[in-house]
Coordinates of C-alpha atoms in Angstrom, one line a residue:
M207 CA -66.9 33.4 87.4
A208 CA -69.3 30.6 86.1
S209 CA -68.0 27.1 85.1
V210 CA -69.0 25.7 81.3
P211 CA -70.5 22.6 82.1
V212 CA -69.3 19.3 81.2
A213 CA -71.5 18.1 78.9
A214 CA -71.5 21.8 76.7
L215 CA -67.7 21.1 76.5
N216 CA -68.5 17.7 75.3
R217 CA -70.6 19.0 72.6
L218 CA -68.4 21.6 72.1
R219 CA -65.4 18.7 71.6
R220 CA -67.8 16.4 69.1
A221 CA -68.6 19.3 66.8
R222 CA -65.1 20.2 66.2
R223 CA -63.7 16.7 65.1
A224 CA -67.1 16.3 63.0
L225 CA -65.3 19.7 61.4
T226 CA -62.1 18.1 61.4
H227 CA -63.1 14.6 59.7
R228 CA -65.3 17.2 56.8
Y229 CA -62.5 19.2 55.8
R230 CA -59.8 16.7 56.0
A231 CA -62.8 14.2 53.7
R232 CA -63.1 17.5 51.2
R233 CA -58.9 18.0 50.6
P234 CA -57.6 16.4 47.8
R235 CA -55.5 14.0 48.7
P236 CA -51.9 14.4 47.5
T237 CA -50.9 12.4 44.5
L238 CA -47.1 10.3 45.2
E239 CA -45.0 10.4 41.4
L240 CA -42.7 8.4 40.8
V241 CA -39.2 9.7 39.0
P242 CA -37.6 7.8 36.4
Q243 CA -34.2 6.5 37.4
P244 CA -31.8 7.4 34.4
H245 CA -31.3 3.3 33.1
P246 CA -27.9 1.3 33.5
W247 CA -26.6 -0.1 30.4
P248 CA -26.3 3.9 27.9
R249 CA -24.0 4.8 31.0
A250 CA -22.4 1.9 31.0
L251 CA -21.6 1.8 26.8
G252 CA -21.0 4.9 27.6
L253 CA -18.5 4.9 30.0
I254 CA -16.8 1.1 27.8
T255 CA -16.9 4.3 24.4
V256 CA -14.9 6.0 27.1
V257 CA -12.5 3.4 27.6
L258 CA -12.1 1.9 24.6
V259 CA -11.4 5.2 22.7
G260 CA -8.8 7.1 25.5
A261 CA -6.5 3.2 25.5
W262 CA -6.6 4.0 21.4
L263 CA -5.7 8.0 21.5
G264 CA -2.7 6.7 23.9
L265 CA -1.0 4.0 22.3
L266 CA -1.2 5.8 19.2
V267 CA 0.0 9.2 20.8
V268 CA 2.7 7.3 23.0
G269 CA 2.5 3.8 22.8
N270 CA 5.3 2.9 20.4
V271 CA 9.0 1.8 21.3
R272 CA 12.7 2.0 19.7
A273 CA 14.3 -1.0 19.5
Q274 CA 17.0 -2.7 18.1
V275 CA 16.9 -5.9 16.9
G276 CA 19.9 -7.6 16.2
P277 CA 21.5 -5.1 13.1
M278 CA 17.9 -3.3 12.4
N279 CA 16.7 -0.3 14.3
T280 CA 12.9 -1.1 14.4
T281 CA 9.7 0.5 15.9
M282 CA 7.3 -1.6 17.7
T283 CA 4.1 -1.2 18.9
L284 CA 0.8 -2.1 19.5
R285 CA -2.6 -1.7 18.0
P286 CA -6.2 -2.7 18.9
S287 CA -7.4 -5.7 16.7
L288 CA -9.9 -8.0 16.2
T289 CA -7.4 -10.9 15.6
G290 CA -4.2 -10.7 17.4
G291 CA -0.9 -11.6 15.0
T292 CA 2.1 -9.9 14.7
K293 CA 2.8 -7.8 11.5
I294 CA 6.3 -7.6 10.5
N295 CA 6.7 -4.6 7.9
I296 CA 9.8 -4.7 6.2
S297 CA 9.2 -1.2 3.7
P298 CA 9.5 -0.5 1.2
L299 CA 9.5 -4.9 0.7
G300 CA 6.0 -5.4 1.9
A301 CA 5.5 -7.0 5.2
L302 CA 4.5 -10.3 6.5
S303 CA 1.7 -11.6 8.7
L304 CA 2.4 -14.0 11.5
D305 CA -1.2 -15.6 14.2
S306 CA 1.2 -15.6 16.8
H307 CA -1.9 -15.0 19.1
H308 CA -5.9 -14.5 19.5
A309 CA -6.3 -11.3 21.2
P310 CA -8.1 -8.1 21.3
V311 CA -4.2 -6.2 20.1
R312 CA -1.8 -7.1 17.6
L313 CA 1.7 -6.8 18.1
D314 CA 3.0 -4.2 14.8
V315 CA 6.6 -4.2 14.4
N316 CA 8.6 -1.8 11.3
V317 CA 11.6 -2.4 9.9
D318 CA 12.7 0.8 10.3
Q319 CA 16.4 0.7 8.2
L320 CA 19.4 -1.3 9.1
D321 CA 22.5 -0.5 11.3
P322 CA 25.2 0.9 9.3
E323 CA 28.1 -0.9 11.5
R324 CA 26.8 -3.4 12.5
S325 CA 24.9 -4.9 9.5
E326 CA 28.7 -4.7 7.4
A327 CA 30.0 -6.3 10.8
L328 CA 27.8 -9.8 9.8
V329 CA 28.6 -9.4 6.1
D330 CA 32.5 -9.2 7.1
H331 CA 32.2 -11.6 9.6
P332 CA 29.8 -14.4 8.9
E333 CA 30.8 -16.4 11.9
R334 CA 29.1 -13.5 13.8
I335 CA 25.8 -15.2 12.4
S336 CA 25.6 -17.9 14.6
G337 CA 25.4 -15.5 17.8
L338 CA 22.5 -13.5 16.5
Q339 CA 19.8 -16.3 17.2
D340 CA 21.0 -15.3 21.4
E341 CA 20.8 -10.9 20.2
V342 CA 18.0 -11.4 18.5
A343 CA 15.9 -13.2 21.7
H344 CA 17.4 -10.6 23.8
D345 CA 16.7 -7.2 22.2
V346 CA 12.9 -8.6 21.3
E347 CA 12.8 -9.7 24.8
H348 CA 14.0 -6.2 25.9
G349 CA 11.9 -4.7 23.0
T350 CA 8.7 -6.0 24.8
L351 CA 9.1 -5.7 28.2
D352 CA 9.7 -1.9 27.1
L353 CA 6.7 -2.0 25.2
A354 CA 4.3 -3.4 27.8
V355 CA 5.6 -1.0 30.6
R356 CA 4.7 2.1 27.8
S357 CA 1.7 0.3 26.5
C358 CA 0.1 0.6 29.9
T359 CA 1.2 3.7 31.2
A360 CA -0.2 5.1 27.0
V361 CA -3.7 3.9 28.0
V362 CA -4.2 4.8 31.4
L363 CA -3.1 8.3 30.6
G364 CA -5.5 8.0 27.7
A365 CA -8.8 6.5 29.3
T366 CA -7.9 8.6 32.2
T367 CA -7.7 12.3 30.0
L368 CA -10.9 11.5 28.1
G369 CA -12.8 10.1 30.7
L370 CA -11.8 13.7 32.4
A371 CA -12.5 15.5 29.1
V372 CA -16.5 13.8 28.6
Y373 CA -17.7 13.8 32.9
R374 CA -15.2 16.4 34.0
R375 CA -15.0 14.3 37.5
P376 CA -11.9 13.2 38.8
R377 CA -13.1 9.9 40.1
R378 CA -15.5 8.7 36.8
A379 CA -12.0 9.3 34.7
L380 CA -9.7 7.6 37.0
T381 CA -12.5 4.6 37.2
A382 CA -12.0 5.2 33.1
G383 CA -7.8 4.6 33.1
G384 CA -8.7 1.7 35.7
L385 CA -10.7 -0.1 32.7
A386 CA -8.5 0.3 30.5
L387 CA -5.3 -0.9 32.6
T388 CA -7.7 -3.9 33.2
L389 CA -8.6 -4.4 29.7
L390 CA -4.5 -4.4 28.6
A391 CA -3.9 -6.6 31.2
A392 CA -6.6 -9.3 30.2
S393 CA -5.8 -8.9 27.0
G394 CA -2.1 -9.6 27.8
A395 CA -3.4 -12.4 29.3
T396 CA -5.1 -13.7 26.6
A397 CA -2.0 -13.3 24.2
Y398 CA 0.3 -15.1 26.6
A399 CA -2.5 -18.2 26.5
T400 CA -2.4 -18.5 23.3
W401 CA 1.1 -17.7 22.1
N402 CA 1.7 -20.2 19.2
P403 CA 6.0 -20.0 18.8
K404 CA 5.5 -21.8 15.1
S405 CA 3.4 -19.2 13.5
I406 CA 6.7 -18.3 11.6
L407 CA 6.3 -21.0 9.7
E408 CA 3.4 -20.3 7.8
P409 CA 3.6 -16.7 7.7
K410 CA 1.0 -14.0 5.4
F411 CA 3.0 -11.8 2.6
S412 CA 1.7 -8.9 1.2
G413 CA 3.2 -6.3 -1.0
L414 CA 6.2 -7.1 -3.0
L415 CA 7.2 -9.9 -0.6
S416 CA 3.9 -11.8 -1.9
S417 CA 6.2 -12.8 -4.8
A418 CA 8.6 -13.8 -3.5
P419 CA 7.9 -15.4 -0.2
S420 CA 11.4 -17.2 -0.2
V421 CA 13.3 -13.7 1.0
V422 CA 12.8 -15.2 4.7
G423 CA 14.1 -18.4 3.9
N424 CA 12.6 -21.7 3.6
A425 CA 11.4 -21.9 7.2
R426 CA 10.1 -25.6 7.3
S427 CA 13.4 -27.2 6.9
I428 CA 14.4 -26.1 10.4
V429 CA 13.4 -28.3 13.1
T430 CA 10.1 -27.0 14.9
E431 CA 11.8 -26.8 18.8
F432 CA 10.1 -24.5 21.6
D433 CA 12.7 -22.1 20.4
V434 CA 11.8 -21.7 16.4
Y435 CA 10.3 -18.8 16.8
Q436 CA 13.4 -17.0 18.3
Q437 CA 15.8 -18.7 15.8
E438 CA 13.4 -17.7 12.8
L439 CA 12.9 -15.0 13.9
A440 CA 17.2 -14.2 13.7
R441 CA 16.6 -16.1 10.4
L442 CA 14.5 -13.3 9.4
V443 CA 16.8 -11.0 10.1
T444 CA 20.6 -12.8 8.7
N445 CA 18.4 -12.9 5.8
V446 CA 16.8 -9.3 5.5
T447 CA 20.5 -8.3 6.4
K448 CA 21.7 -9.3 3.1
L449 CA 18.9 -8.5 0.9
Y450 CA 19.4 -4.3 2.6
D451 CA 22.8 -5.3 1.9
V452 CA 22.6 -5.7 -1.8
T453 CA 20.2 -3.1 -2.7
S454 CA 22.8 -0.8 -1.1
T455 CA 24.6 -2.0 -4.2
L456 CA 22.4 -0.2 -6.5
P457 CA 23.8 3.1 -8.2
A458 CA 23.7 6.1 -5.5
Y459 CA 20.2 8.2 -6.2
Q460 CA 17.8 8.7 -3.5
P461 CA 14.0 10.6 -5.6
D462 CA 12.9 13.4 -3.5
P463 CA 9.3 13.4 -2.2
T464 CA 8.2 16.1 -5.5
T465 CA 9.5 13.2 -7.6
I466 CA 7.1 11.9 -10.3
R467 CA 7.1 8.2 -9.7
V468 CA 6.1 6.3 -13.0
L469 CA 4.9 2.9 -13.3
H470 CA 4.5 1.3 -16.8
V471 CA 3.2 -1.9 -18.1
S472 CA 2.2 -3.4 -20.7
D473 CA 1.2 -6.2 -22.3
I474 CA -1.2 -7.6 -19.4
H475 CA -3.0 -10.1 -21.6
L476 CA -5.8 -11.1 -19.2
N477 CA -3.5 -11.9 -16.7
P478 CA -5.9 -10.9 -13.0
A479 CA -2.8 -12.1 -11.1
S480 CA -1.9 -8.4 -13.0
W481 CA -4.2 -6.0 -11.2
K482 CA -3.0 -7.1 -7.9
I483 CA 0.7 -6.9 -8.4
I484 CA 0.4 -4.0 -10.0
A485 CA -1.7 -2.5 -7.0
S486 CA 1.1 -3.3 -4.3
L487 CA 3.5 -1.8 -6.8
V488 CA 1.4 1.3 -6.5
Q489 CA 1.6 1.1 -2.7
Q490 CA 4.6 0.7 -2.0
Y491 CA 6.6 2.8 -4.7
E492 CA 3.7 5.8 -4.0
V493 CA 3.0 5.7 -7.5
N494 CA 1.4 8.8 -9.5
V495 CA 0.2 7.7 -12.2
I496 CA 0.5 4.4 -14.2
V497 CA 1.0 3.7 -17.9
D498 CA 0.4 0.9 -19.8
T499 CA 1.7 0.9 -23.9
G500 CA -1.7 -1.6 -25.1
D501 CA -2.4 -5.7 -25.3
T502 CA -4.3 -5.6 -22.3
M503 CA -6.8 -7.8 -24.0
D504 CA -6.7 -11.2 -25.6
H505 CA -8.9 -10.4 -27.9
G506 CA -10.5 -7.0 -28.0
T507 CA -14.1 -8.7 -27.4
A508 CA -17.2 -7.6 -25.4
A509 CA -16.7 -10.4 -22.8
E510 CA -13.5 -9.0 -21.7
N511 CA -14.4 -6.3 -20.9
G512 CA -15.3 -6.8 -17.3
F513 CA -11.0 -7.4 -16.6
L514 CA -10.5 -4.0 -16.9
D515 CA -13.1 -3.0 -13.8
P516 CA -9.9 -3.2 -11.1
I517 CA -8.8 -0.6 -12.9
A518 CA -10.9 1.9 -11.0
D519 CA -10.3 0.5 -7.4
L520 CA -6.0 1.4 -8.4
G521 CA -6.2 4.8 -6.3
V522 CA -3.8 6.5 -9.0
P523 CA -4.4 8.2 -12.7
Y524 CA -4.1 5.8 -15.8
V525 CA -3.2 6.7 -18.8
W526 CA -3.5 4.2 -22.1
V527 CA -2.8 3.5 -25.6
R528 CA -4.3 0.2 -28.1
G529 CA -2.2 -2.2 -28.3
N530 CA -2.9 -4.9 -31.4
H531 CA -4.5 -7.0 -28.7
D532 CA -7.3 -4.1 -28.2
S533 CA -10.0 -3.5 -29.7
L534 CA -12.7 0.0 -30.3
V535 CA -14.3 -2.1 -28.2
T536 CA -11.8 -2.0 -26.2
Q537 CA -11.0 1.4 -26.4
R538 CA -14.7 2.8 -25.5
Y539 CA -14.7 0.7 -22.6
L540 CA -11.8 2.3 -21.0
Q541 CA -13.0 5.7 -22.5
R542 CA -16.2 5.6 -20.0
M543 CA -13.8 4.6 -16.7
K544 CA -13.1 7.7 -14.0
N545 CA -9.4 8.4 -14.3
V546 CA -8.9 6.9 -17.5
H547 CA -6.5 8.6 -20.3
V548 CA -7.0 6.8 -23.2
L549 CA -4.4 8.3 -26.3
D550 CA -5.0 7.9 -30.1
E551 CA -4.3 9.8 -33.0
G552 CA -1.3 11.8 -30.9
R553 CA -3.5 13.1 -28.6
A554 CA -1.6 15.0 -25.7
E555 CA -2.5 15.6 -22.2
T556 CA -1.5 16.1 -19.3
V557 CA -1.7 14.0 -16.5
A558 CA 0.1 14.0 -12.3
G559 CA 2.3 16.4 -14.1
V560 CA 3.9 15.5 -16.9
R561 CA 2.7 16.0 -20.5
F562 CA 2.1 12.7 -22.2
A563 CA 0.5 12.0 -25.9
G564 CA 0.2 8.5 -27.4
I565 CA -1.3 6.6 -30.4
G566 CA -3.5 3.8 -30.3
D567 CA -1.8 0.9 -32.8
P568 CA -3.1 0.0 -35.9
Q569 CA -3.6 -3.0 -37.3
F570 CA -5.8 -5.3 -34.8
T571 CA -4.5 -8.9 -34.7
P572 CA -6.0 -10.6 -32.0
D573 CA -4.7 -14.3 -33.2
R574 CA -1.7 -13.2 -34.0
S575 CA -1.5 -13.2 -37.5
V576 CA 0.1 -10.6 -39.5
A577 CA -2.3 -7.0 -41.6
P578 CA -1.8 -6.0 -44.3
G579 CA -0.4 -2.8 -43.4
G580 CA 2.3 -4.6 -41.7
N581 CA 5.1 -2.6 -40.7
A582 CA 4.6 0.6 -43.3
A583 CA 0.9 0.3 -41.1
E584 CA 3.2 1.2 -38.0
E585 CA 5.4 3.5 -39.5
L586 CA 2.3 5.5 -40.9
A587 CA 1.4 5.7 -37.2
G588 CA 4.7 6.6 -35.8
D589 CA 4.5 9.3 -38.7
Q590 CA 1.6 10.7 -37.2
L591 CA 2.9 10.9 -33.6
A592 CA 5.5 12.6 -34.7
S593 CA 4.2 15.2 -36.6
S594 CA 1.8 16.0 -33.0
L595 CA 4.9 16.7 -31.3
R596 CA 6.0 18.9 -33.4
D597 CA 2.9 20.7 -33.5
Q598 CA 2.9 20.6 -29.4
R599 CA 5.6 22.3 -29.1
A600 CA 5.5 24.3 -31.6
A601 CA 2.5 25.4 -29.7
G602 CA 4.7 25.6 -26.6
T603 CA 2.9 22.7 -24.9
P604 CA 6.3 19.9 -25.5
V605 CA 5.5 16.7 -24.7
D606 CA 7.6 14.9 -22.0
I607 CA 7.2 11.0 -22.2
A608 CA 5.5 9.6 -25.6
L609 CA 3.4 6.2 -25.5
I610 CA 3.2 4.1 -28.9
H611 CA 3.1 0.2 -28.9
E612 CA 5.5 -1.4 -31.6
P613 CA 8.8 -0.6 -30.6
S614 CA 9.1 -0.6 -34.7
A615 CA 6.8 2.6 -35.3
A616 CA 8.5 4.1 -32.2
R617 CA 11.8 4.7 -34.3
Q618 CA 9.7 7.7 -36.6
T619 CA 9.3 10.0 -33.2
D620 CA 13.3 9.5 -33.0
G621 CA 14.4 13.5 -32.1
E622 CA 10.8 15.0 -31.2
V623 CA 10.5 13.6 -27.4
P624 CA 12.7 12.9 -25.3
L625 CA 11.8 9.7 -23.6
I626 CA 9.6 7.0 -25.2
L627 CA 8.0 4.1 -24.2
A628 CA 6.6 0.5 -25.3
G629 CA 6.4 -2.4 -25.0
H630 CA 4.1 -5.7 -27.5
L631 CA 7.9 -7.9 -27.1
H632 CA 7.0 -8.9 -24.2
H633 CA 10.8 -8.7 -23.4
E634 CA 12.3 -4.9 -21.7
G635 CA 14.8 -3.3 -23.6
T636 CA 16.2 0.4 -23.6
E637 CA 18.3 2.3 -25.8
V638 CA 19.1 5.7 -26.5
M639 CA 18.4 6.0 -30.7
K640 CA 20.1 8.4 -33.3
H641 CA 18.5 12.0 -33.0
G642 CA 18.9 11.4 -28.4
T643 CA 15.4 10.2 -27.7
R644 CA 15.5 7.3 -25.2
L645 CA 13.6 3.9 -25.9
R646 CA 12.4 2.3 -23.2
I647 CA 10.3 -0.7 -24.0
E648 CA 8.6 -3.0 -21.3
G649 CA 8.0 -6.7 -20.5
S650 CA 4.8 -8.2 -20.2
T651 CA 3.1 -7.3 -17.2
G652 CA 1.3 -10.9 -17.7
G653 CA 3.6 -13.0 -18.0
S654 CA 2.0 -12.6 -21.2
G655 CA -1.0 -14.3 -20.6
L656 CA -1.6 -17.6 -21.6
R657 CA 1.3 -17.4 -23.8
A658 CA 3.0 -18.5 -20.9
V659 CA 2.2 -22.3 -20.7
E660 CA 3.8 -22.5 -24.9
G661 CA 7.2 -21.8 -24.1
K662 CA 9.7 -24.3 -21.7
Y663 CA 9.7 -21.4 -19.1
P664 CA 7.5 -19.5 -18.0
D665 CA 7.7 -16.2 -18.8
P666 CA 8.3 -13.5 -16.3
I667 CA 5.9 -10.7 -14.9
E668 CA 8.0 -7.3 -15.9
A669 CA 7.1 -3.2 -14.8
S670 CA 9.4 -0.9 -14.2
I671 CA 8.9 2.4 -12.1
L672 CA 10.2 5.9 -13.9
Y673 CA 11.4 8.4 -12.3
I674 CA 11.0 11.8 -13.5
D675 CA 12.0 15.6 -12.3
R676 CA 9.2 17.1 -11.2
D677 CA 11.2 21.1 -12.8
T678 CA 12.5 19.2 -15.7
H679 CA 10.0 16.0 -16.8
R680 CA 13.1 14.5 -17.4
L681 CA 14.3 10.8 -16.5
Q682 CA 16.2 10.7 -13.4
A683 CA 16.4 7.1 -12.7
W684 CA 14.2 3.9 -13.2
D685 CA 13.3 0.4 -11.8
E686 CA 13.0 -3.1 -13.5
I687 CA 11.1 -5.1 -11.5
K688 CA 10.6 -9.0 -12.5
L689 CA 9.5 -11.4 -11.0
G690 CA 8.8 -15.3 -11.5
G691 CA 6.1 -16.3 -13.6
L692 CA 3.6 -19.3 -13.8
G693 CA 4.2 -20.3 -9.9
L694 CA 7.5 -19.1 -9.5
T695 CA 8.9 -17.2 -6.3
T696 CA 11.6 -15.2 -7.8
A697 CA 11.8 -11.5 -7.8
E698 CA 14.5 -9.1 -8.7
V699 CA 14.3 -5.0 -9.1
S700 CA 17.5 -3.5 -10.3
R701 CA 17.7 0.3 -10.1
H702 CA 19.6 2.1 -13.7
L703 CA 20.5 5.7 -14.1
P704 CA 20.9 7.1 -17.3
K705 CA 24.8 8.5 -18.7
E706 CA 24.4 11.8 -18.6
N707 CA 22.9 11.2 -14.9
L708 CA 26.2 9.4 -13.3
P709 CA 28.3 11.5 -10.7
G710 CA 31.0 13.6 -13.0
A711 CA 29.3 12.9 -16.5
P712 CA 28.0 15.7 -18.8
Q713 CA 24.3 16.6 -19.2
S714 CA 23.1 15.4 -22.6
P715 CA 21.2 17.7 -24.6
S716 CA 18.0 17.8 -25.1
P717 CA 16.3 15.5 -27.9
S718 CA 16.7 18.0 -31.0
P719 CA 14.9 17.6 -34.9
S720 CA 18.3 18.6 -36.2
P721 CA 19.4 15.3 -38.8
S722 CA 23.1 15.3 -37.7
P723 CA 23.4 12.4 -35.3
S724 CA 24.7 12.6 -31.6
P725 CA 26.3 9.7 -30.1
A726 CA 24.0 7.8 -27.9
S727 CA 24.7 8.6 -24.0
E728 CA 23.2 4.2 -23.0
A729 CA 24.3 1.7 -25.1
P730 CA 21.5 -0.6 -26.0
S731 CA 20.3 -2.7 -24.2
R732 CA 18.3 -5.3 -26.3
A733 CA 16.1 -3.9 -28.4
P734 CA 15.2 -5.1 -31.8
S735 CA 12.7 -3.0 -34.2
E736 CA 11.3 -5.6 -35.3
A737 CA 9.4 -8.5 -33.2
P738 CA 10.2 -12.4 -33.5
S739 CA 8.8 -14.5 -35.2
G740 CA 5.0 -15.1 -33.8
T741 CA 4.2 -11.6 -33.4
P742 CA 2.8 -11.1 -29.7

C-alpha cells in the first residue's frame, strides 16, 4: 500500500482548517436575550395586602371576647385603626372615646347588659362599691389577656387562610401568618409604650352622652395618681350601674323590631345644634321617620334656607308642616328636597308605613305679632284638616297621625283621628280630648332658639320618640327626651304608656265622630289651648 506523502497531508489539513474557518464565519452567531425578572415591590405590596386583609377578617370573625367587668357583661374587640384609642359603647346612650394609646389598633368595649344579680347587690349594699375598683381592675386585666391570646390566634388564622387561598403555596401562606403575628405584636408593643392611663379624664362623648357628660361623674375631681385609669373605670361602671337601675323603673314596654319609631321635633328656630341632636337620636333609637310640626325657621326669609340643608343627611324620611315662623318660601325650598314630605291643606301621605295628614299654620308672624285672623284663622284651619280626615276615612284610607302647628287648631279634629301632633308652645304636654283623640304637644327642639336668652333660665331642648304598632298603627308608648339648653349638661329620658296600654287595662275604642263624650283615658298634662303672652 502506497504511503501518502507528508506534504500532501499538510496541504489537506490546511484546506480543512480554511473551510472550517469560512463556515464559521458565514454561520450567524446566536443572540443573547435577557429574561425580565419580576419586580420585588409589587410582590411585597401584594403580600402586605393579603396580611392586612386576612388579619382584619380574622379579628372580625373570631377576634372578640365576652368578659364580665364588674356588674356589666361586655364584649371586647380589637379593630384596625389609624389613630388607636379606646371606645366604650353604652347602648342606647351613645359612646365615649379615650385617647388611651397611639397604635394601629383600637380597643372596642361594648356594654351589652348589666348582670341583674350583681347590679341589685350593688344597689342594695352600697358599701360594696368601695371594693369595686379592685374587682374591675382584675376583670379588665383578665379580659385583656384573653383578648390578646384570641387576637393573636385570629390574625394568624385569617392571614394564613387568605394567603393559602391567594398563593396556593403553604410556604407563602405561613409567611403571611407570621407577618400578621409580627404586625400585631408590634402594634401591641406600640400601644404599651404609648399607654396613657389619664386619658379617662378627657373622654370624648358621642350620641346622647354628648349632651350629658356628667353621666360618668366629675372625673377631674379625682386625684391623678398612676392607677387613675382603674379608679375612673370603676367610677364609670358605678355610674352606668346607677343609670341602668333608674331606667329599669320605666314602664315595662319593650318595642319589638317591627315597631315603627317616629321622632317628633318642633320649634327648632334656627338652632344649628338641633341637627346634631336629631341625627344622634335617629341613630340611637333606630328612627323610621321624623315629624316636624313647624317653626323650623325664625323669619322665613330666603337667606335662612341654607339652614335646612342638613335634613338631606339625616337618612330617614322627614315629614313637615309649616309653622307661624315658616314662610311659603321656606315651604317651597323644602318641597324640592329629596326625602322631605311637606303636608299642607289637609293632604295625606303614607310614609314609613304610617298614614299622615297635615295643614300648615294659616298665619305668618315671624315678628311674634298677632295676625288679623287670630284664633278664628286657626280654628278654620283645624276645620279644614278635620274635613280632610273625614274624606280620607270615607275613601277607605284613614289617617293614623295628623299634624298641625297650633294646638288650638288641633282641637277641631277631636274624634277624627287617633293621634294629632302639634308644637308652638315651647313645652311638652299630652291630653286625651273629649271624643278620644290624643293631642301630643312637643316642646322646642331648638331650645327656643335665640329666645333662650330672654328668660332667667335657658329653655331645654325637647323631642319625643313615639312607638307605633305596625299592625294597628296605634301609639303604644312614647319617650320624652329633655336636654339642658344653652351650655347645660343634663339629660332626662322618661317613658310613658297610654293608660289603655298598661297591663290589665281595658282597651279603649278608636276615636269616633259621635258627639257623645267618652271618658278620657289619660289626665291632661299641661296642654293649654291658647298660647301664653308673647306668642312663640
